[in-house]
mmJSON file of the N, C-alpha and C atoms, coordinates in Angstrom:
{"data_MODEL":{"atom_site":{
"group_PDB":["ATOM","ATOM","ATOM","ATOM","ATOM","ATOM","ATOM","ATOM","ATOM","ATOM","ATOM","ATOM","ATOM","ATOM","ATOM","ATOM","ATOM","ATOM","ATOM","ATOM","ATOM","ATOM","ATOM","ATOM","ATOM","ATOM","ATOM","ATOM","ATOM","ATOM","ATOM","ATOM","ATOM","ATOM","ATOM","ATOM","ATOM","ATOM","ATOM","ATOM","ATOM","ATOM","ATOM","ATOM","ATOM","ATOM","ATOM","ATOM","ATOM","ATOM","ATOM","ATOM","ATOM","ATOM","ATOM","ATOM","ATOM","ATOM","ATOM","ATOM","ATOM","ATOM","ATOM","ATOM","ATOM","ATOM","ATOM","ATOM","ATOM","ATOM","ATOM","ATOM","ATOM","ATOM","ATOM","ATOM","ATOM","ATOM","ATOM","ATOM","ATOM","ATOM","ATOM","ATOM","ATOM","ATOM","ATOM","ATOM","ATOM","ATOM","ATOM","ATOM","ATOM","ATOM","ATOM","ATOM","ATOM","ATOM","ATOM","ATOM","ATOM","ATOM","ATOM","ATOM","ATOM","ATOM","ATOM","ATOM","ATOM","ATOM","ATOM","ATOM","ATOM","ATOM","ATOM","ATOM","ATOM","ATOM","ATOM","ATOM","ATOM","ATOM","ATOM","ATOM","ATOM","ATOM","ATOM","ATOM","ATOM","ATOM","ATOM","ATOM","ATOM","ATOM","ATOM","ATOM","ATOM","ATOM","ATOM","ATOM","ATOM","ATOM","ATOM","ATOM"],
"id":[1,2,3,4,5,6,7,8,9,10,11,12,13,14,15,16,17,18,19,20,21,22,23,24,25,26,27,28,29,30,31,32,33,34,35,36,37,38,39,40,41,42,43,44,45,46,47,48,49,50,51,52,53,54,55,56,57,58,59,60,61,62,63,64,65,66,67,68,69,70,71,72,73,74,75,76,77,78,79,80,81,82,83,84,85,86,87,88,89,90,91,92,93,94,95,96,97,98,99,100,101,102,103,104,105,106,107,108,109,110,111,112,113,114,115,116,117,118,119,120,121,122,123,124,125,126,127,128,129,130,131,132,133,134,135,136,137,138,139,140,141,142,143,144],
"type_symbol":["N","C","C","N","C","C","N","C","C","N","C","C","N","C","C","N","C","C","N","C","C","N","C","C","N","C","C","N","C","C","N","C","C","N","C","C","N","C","C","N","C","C","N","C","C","N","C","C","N","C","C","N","C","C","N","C","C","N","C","C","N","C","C","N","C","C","N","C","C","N","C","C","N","C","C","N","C","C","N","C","C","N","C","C","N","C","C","N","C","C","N","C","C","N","C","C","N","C","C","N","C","C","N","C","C","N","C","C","N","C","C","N","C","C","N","C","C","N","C","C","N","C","C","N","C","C","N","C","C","N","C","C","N","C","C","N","C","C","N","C","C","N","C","C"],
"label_atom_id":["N","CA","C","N","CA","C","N","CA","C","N","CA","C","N","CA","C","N","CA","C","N","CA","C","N","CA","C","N","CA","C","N","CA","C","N","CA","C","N","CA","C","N","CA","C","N","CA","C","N","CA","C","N","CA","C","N","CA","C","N","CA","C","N","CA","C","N","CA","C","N","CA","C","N","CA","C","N","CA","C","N","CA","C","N","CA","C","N","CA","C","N","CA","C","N","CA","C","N","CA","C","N","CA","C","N","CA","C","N","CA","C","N","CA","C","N","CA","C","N","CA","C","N","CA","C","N","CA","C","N","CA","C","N","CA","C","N","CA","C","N","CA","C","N","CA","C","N","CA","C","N","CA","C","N","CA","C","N","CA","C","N","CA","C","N","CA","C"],
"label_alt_id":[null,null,null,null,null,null,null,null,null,null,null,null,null,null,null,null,null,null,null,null,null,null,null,null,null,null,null,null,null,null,null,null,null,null,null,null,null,null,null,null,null,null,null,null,null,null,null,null,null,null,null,null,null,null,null,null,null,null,null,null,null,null,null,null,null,null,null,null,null,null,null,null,null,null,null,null,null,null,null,null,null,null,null,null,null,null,null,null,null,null,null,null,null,null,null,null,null,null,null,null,null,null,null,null,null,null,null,null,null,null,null,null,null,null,null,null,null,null,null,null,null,null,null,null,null,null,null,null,null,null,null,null,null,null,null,null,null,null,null,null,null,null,null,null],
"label_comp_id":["UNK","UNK","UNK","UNK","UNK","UNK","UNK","UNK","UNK","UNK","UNK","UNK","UNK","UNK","UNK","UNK","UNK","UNK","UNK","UNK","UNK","UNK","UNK","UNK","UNK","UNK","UNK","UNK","UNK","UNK","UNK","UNK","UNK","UNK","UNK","UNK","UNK","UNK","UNK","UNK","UNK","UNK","UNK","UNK","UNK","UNK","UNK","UNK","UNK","UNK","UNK","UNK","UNK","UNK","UNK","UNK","UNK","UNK","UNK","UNK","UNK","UNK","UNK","UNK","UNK","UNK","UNK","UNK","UNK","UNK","UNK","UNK","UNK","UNK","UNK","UNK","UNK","UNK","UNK","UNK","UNK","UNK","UNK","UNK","UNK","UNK","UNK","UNK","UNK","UNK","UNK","UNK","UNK","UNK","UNK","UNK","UNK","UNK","UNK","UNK","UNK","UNK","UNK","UNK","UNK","UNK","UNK","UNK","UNK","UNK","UNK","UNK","UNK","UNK","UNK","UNK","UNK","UNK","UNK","UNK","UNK","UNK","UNK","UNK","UNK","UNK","UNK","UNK","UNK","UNK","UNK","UNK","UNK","UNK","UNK","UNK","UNK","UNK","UNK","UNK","UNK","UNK","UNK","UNK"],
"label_asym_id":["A","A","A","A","A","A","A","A","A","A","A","A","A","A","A","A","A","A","A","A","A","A","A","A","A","A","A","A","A","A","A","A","A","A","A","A","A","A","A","A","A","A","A","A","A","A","A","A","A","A","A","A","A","A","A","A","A","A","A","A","A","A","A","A","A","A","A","A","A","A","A","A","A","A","A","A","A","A","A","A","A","A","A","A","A","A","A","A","A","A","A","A","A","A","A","A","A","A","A","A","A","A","A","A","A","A","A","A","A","A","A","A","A","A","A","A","A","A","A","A","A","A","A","A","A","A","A","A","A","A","A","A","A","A","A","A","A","A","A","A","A","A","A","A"],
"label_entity_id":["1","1","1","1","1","1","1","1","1","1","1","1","1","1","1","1","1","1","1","1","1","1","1","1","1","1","1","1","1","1","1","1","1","1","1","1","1","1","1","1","1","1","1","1","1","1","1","1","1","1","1","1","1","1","1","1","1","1","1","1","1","1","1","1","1","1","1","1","1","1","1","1","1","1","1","1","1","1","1","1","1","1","1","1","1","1","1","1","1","1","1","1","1","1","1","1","1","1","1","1","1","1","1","1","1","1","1","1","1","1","1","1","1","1","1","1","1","1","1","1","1","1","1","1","1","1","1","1","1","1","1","1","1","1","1","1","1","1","1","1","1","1","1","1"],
"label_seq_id":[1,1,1,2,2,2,3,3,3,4,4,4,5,5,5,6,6,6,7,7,7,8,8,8,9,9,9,10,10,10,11,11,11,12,12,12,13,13,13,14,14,14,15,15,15,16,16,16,17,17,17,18,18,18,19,19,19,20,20,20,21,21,21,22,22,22,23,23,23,24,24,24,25,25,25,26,26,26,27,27,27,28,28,28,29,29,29,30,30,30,31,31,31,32,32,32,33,33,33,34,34,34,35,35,35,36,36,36,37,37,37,38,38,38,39,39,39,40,40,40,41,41,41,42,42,42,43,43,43,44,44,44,45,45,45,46,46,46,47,47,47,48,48,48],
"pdbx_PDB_ins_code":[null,null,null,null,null,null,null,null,null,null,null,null,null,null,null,null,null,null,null,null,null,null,null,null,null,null,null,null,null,null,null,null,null,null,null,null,null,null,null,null,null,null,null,null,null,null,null,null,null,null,null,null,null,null,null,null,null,null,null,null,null,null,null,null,null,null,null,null,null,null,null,null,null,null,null,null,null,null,null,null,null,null,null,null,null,null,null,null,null,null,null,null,null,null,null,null,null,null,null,null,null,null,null,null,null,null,null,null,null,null,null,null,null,null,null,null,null,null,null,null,null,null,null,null,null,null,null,null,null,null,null,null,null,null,null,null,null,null,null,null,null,null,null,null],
"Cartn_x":[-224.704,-225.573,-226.972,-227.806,-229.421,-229.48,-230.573,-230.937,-232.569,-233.061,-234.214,-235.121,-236.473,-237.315,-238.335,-239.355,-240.234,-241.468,-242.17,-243.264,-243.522,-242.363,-241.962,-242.645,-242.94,-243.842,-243.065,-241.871,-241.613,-241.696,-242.326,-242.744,-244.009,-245.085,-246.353,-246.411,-247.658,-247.098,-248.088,-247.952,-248.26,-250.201,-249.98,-251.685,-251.717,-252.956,-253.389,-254.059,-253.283,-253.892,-255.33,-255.839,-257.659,-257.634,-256.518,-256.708,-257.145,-255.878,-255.955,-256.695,-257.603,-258.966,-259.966,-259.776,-261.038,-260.56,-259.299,-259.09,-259.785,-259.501,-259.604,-261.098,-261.949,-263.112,-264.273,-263.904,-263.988,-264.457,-265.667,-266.758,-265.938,-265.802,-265.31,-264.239,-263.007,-261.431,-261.815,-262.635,-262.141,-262.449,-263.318,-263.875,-262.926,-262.199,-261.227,-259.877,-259.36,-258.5,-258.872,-259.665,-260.742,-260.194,-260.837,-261.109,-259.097,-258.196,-256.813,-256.391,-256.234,-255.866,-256.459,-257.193,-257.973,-257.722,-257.7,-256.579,-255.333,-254.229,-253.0,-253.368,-254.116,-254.187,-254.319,-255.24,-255.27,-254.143,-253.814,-252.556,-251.292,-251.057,-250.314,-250.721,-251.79,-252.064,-251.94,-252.464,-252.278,-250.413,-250.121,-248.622,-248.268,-248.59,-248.433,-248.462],
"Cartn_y":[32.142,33.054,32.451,32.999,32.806,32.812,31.439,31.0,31.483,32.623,33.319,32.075,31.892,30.9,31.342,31.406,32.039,31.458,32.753,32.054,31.839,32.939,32.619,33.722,33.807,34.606,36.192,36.329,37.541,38.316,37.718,38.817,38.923,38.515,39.146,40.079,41.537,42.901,42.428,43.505,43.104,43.463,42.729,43.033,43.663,44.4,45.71,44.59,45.191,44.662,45.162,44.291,44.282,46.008,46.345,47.787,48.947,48.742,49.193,49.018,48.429,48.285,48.914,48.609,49.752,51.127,51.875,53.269,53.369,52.962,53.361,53.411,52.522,52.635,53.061,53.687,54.349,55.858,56.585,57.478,58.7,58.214,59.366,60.313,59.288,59.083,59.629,59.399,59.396,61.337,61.691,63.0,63.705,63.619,64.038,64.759,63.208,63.381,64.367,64.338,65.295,67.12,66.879,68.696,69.119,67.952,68.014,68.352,67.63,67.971,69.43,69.633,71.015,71.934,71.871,72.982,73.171,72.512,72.207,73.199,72.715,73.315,75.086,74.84,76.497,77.48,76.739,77.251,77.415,76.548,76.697,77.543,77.407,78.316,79.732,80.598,81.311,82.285,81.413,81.908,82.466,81.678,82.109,83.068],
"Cartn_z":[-108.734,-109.459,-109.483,-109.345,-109.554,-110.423,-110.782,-112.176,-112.107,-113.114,-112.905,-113.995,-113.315,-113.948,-114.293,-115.503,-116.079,-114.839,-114.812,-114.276,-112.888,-112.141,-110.83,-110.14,-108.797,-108.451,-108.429,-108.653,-108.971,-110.374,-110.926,-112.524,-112.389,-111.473,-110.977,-110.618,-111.149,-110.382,-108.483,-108.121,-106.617,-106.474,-105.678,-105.25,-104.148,-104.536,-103.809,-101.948,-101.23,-100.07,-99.56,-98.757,-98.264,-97.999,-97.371,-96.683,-97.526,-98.483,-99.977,-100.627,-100.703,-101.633,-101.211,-99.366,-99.002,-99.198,-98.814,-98.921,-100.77,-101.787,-102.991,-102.957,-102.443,-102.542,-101.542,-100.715,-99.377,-99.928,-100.173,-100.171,-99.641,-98.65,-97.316,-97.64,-97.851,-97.536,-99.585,-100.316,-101.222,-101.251,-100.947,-100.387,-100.237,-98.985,-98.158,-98.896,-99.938,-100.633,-101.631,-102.497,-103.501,-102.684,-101.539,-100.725,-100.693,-100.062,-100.233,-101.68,-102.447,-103.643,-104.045,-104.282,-104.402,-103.771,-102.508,-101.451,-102.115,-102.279,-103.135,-103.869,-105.413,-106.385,-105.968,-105.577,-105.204,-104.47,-103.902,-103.327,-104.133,-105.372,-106.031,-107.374,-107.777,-108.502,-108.306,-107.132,-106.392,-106.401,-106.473,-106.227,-107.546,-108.349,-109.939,-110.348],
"occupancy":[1.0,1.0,1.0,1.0,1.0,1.0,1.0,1.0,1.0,1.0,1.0,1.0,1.0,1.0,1.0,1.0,1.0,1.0,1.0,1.0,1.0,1.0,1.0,1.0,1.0,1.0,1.0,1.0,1.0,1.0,1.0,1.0,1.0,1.0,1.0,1.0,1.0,1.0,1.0,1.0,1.0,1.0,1.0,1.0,1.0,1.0,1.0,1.0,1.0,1.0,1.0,1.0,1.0,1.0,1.0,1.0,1.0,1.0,1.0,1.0,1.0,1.0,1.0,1.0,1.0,1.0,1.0,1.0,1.0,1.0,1.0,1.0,1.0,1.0,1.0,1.0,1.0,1.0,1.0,1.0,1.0,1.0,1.0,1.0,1.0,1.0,1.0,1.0,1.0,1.0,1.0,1.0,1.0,1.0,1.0,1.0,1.0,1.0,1.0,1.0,1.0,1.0,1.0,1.0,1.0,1.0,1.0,1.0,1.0,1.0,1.0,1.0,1.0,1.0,1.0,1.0,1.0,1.0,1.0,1.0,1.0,1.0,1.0,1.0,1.0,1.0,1.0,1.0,1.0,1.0,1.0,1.0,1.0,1.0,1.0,1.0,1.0,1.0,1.0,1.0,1.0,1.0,1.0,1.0],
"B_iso_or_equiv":[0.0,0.0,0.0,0.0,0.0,0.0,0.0,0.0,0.0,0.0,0.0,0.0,0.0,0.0,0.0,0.0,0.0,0.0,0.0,0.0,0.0,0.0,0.0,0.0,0.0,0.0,0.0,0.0,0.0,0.0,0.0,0.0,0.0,0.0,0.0,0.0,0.0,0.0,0.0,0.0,0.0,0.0,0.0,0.0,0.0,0.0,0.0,0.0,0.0,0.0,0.0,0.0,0.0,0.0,0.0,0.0,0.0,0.0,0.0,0.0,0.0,0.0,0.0,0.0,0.0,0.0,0.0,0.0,0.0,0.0,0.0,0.0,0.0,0.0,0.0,0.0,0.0,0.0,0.0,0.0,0.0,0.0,0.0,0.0,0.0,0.0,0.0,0.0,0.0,0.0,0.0,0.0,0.0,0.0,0.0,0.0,0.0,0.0,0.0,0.0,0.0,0.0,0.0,0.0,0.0,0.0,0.0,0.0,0.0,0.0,0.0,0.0,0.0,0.0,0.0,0.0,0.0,0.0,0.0,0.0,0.0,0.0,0.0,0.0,0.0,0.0,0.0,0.0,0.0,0.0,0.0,0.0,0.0,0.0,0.0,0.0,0.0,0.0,0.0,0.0,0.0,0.0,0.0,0.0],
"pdbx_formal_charge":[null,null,null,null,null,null,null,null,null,null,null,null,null,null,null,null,null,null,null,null,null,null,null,null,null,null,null,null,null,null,null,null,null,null,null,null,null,null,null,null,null,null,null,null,null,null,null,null,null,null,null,null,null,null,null,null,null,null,null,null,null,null,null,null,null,null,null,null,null,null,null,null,null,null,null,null,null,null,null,null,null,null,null,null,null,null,null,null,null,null,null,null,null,null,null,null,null,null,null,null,null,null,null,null,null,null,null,null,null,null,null,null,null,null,null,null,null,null,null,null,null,null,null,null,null,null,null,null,null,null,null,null,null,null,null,null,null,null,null,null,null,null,null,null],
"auth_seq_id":[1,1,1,2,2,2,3,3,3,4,4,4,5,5,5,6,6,6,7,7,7,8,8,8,9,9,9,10,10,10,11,11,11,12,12,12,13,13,13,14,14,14,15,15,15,16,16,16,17,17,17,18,18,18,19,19,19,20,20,20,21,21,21,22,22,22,23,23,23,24,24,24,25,25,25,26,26,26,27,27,27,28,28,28,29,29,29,30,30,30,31,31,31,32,32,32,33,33,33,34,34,34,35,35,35,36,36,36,37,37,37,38,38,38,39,39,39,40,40,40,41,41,41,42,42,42,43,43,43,44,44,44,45,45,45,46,46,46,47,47,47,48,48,48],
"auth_comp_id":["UNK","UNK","UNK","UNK","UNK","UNK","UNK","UNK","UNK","UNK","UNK","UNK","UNK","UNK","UNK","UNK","UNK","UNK","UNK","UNK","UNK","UNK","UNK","UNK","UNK","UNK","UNK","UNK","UNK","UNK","UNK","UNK","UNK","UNK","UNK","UNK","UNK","UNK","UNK","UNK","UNK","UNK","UNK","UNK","UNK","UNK","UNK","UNK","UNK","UNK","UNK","UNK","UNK","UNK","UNK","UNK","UNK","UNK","UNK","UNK","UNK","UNK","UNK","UNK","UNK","UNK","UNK","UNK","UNK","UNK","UNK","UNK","UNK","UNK","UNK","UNK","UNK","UNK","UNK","UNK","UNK","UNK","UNK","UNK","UNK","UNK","UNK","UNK","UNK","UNK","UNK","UNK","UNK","UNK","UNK","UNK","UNK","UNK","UNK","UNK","UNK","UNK","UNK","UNK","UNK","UNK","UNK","UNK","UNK","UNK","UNK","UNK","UNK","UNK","UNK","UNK","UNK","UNK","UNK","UNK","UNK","UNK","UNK","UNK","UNK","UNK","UNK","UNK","UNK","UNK","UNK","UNK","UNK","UNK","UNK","UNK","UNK","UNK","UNK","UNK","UNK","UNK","UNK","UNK"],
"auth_asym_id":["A","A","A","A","A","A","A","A","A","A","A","A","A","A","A","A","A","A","A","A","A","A","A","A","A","A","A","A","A","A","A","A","A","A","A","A","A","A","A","A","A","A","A","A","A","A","A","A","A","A","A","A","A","A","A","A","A","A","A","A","A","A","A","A","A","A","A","A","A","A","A","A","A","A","A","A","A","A","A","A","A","A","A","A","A","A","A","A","A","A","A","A","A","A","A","A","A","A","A","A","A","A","A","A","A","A","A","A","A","A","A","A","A","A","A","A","A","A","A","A","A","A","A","A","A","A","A","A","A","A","A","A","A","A","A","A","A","A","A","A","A","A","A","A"],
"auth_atom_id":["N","CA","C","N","CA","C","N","CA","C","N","CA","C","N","CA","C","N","CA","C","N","CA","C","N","CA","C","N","CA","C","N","CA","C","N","CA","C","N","CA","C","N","CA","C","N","CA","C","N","CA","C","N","CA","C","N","CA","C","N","CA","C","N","CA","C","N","CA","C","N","CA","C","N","CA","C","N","CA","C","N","CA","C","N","CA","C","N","CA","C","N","CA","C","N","CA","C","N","CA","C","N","CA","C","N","CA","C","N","CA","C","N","CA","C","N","CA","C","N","CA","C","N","CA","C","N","CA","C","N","CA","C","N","CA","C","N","CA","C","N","CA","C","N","CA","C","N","CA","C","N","CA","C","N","CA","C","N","CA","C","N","CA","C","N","CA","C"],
"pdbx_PDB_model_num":[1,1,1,1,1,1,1,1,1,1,1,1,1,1,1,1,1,1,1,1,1,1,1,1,1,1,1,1,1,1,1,1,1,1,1,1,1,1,1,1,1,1,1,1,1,1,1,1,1,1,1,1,1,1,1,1,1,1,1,1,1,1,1,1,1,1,1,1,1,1,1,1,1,1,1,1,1,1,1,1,1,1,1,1,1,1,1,1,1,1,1,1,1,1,1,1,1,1,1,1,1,1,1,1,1,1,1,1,1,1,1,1,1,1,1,1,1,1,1,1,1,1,1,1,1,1,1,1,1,1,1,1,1,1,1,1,1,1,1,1,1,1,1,1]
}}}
């Protein structure tokens, strides 16, 4: 049986990788997602 030890690198939550930092902060991509979501919405609203 595994003996769990305080302090071990698994009770750290995870870090956001280099890639992942640029998509979140990325102008463009953040745009993009913005015009997507909003398409969605409308489309689902719509049906209603």
């Amino acid at each position: 049986m595994n003996e769990r030890k305080p302090y071990e690198q698994s009770y750290y939550p995870p870090v956001p990788t280099g890639f992942t930092k640029f998509m979140r902060t990325n102008l463009i991509y953040q745009f993009f997602r913005f015009i997507i979501i909003n398409i969605k919405m409308l489309r689902m609203v719509r049906k209603h």
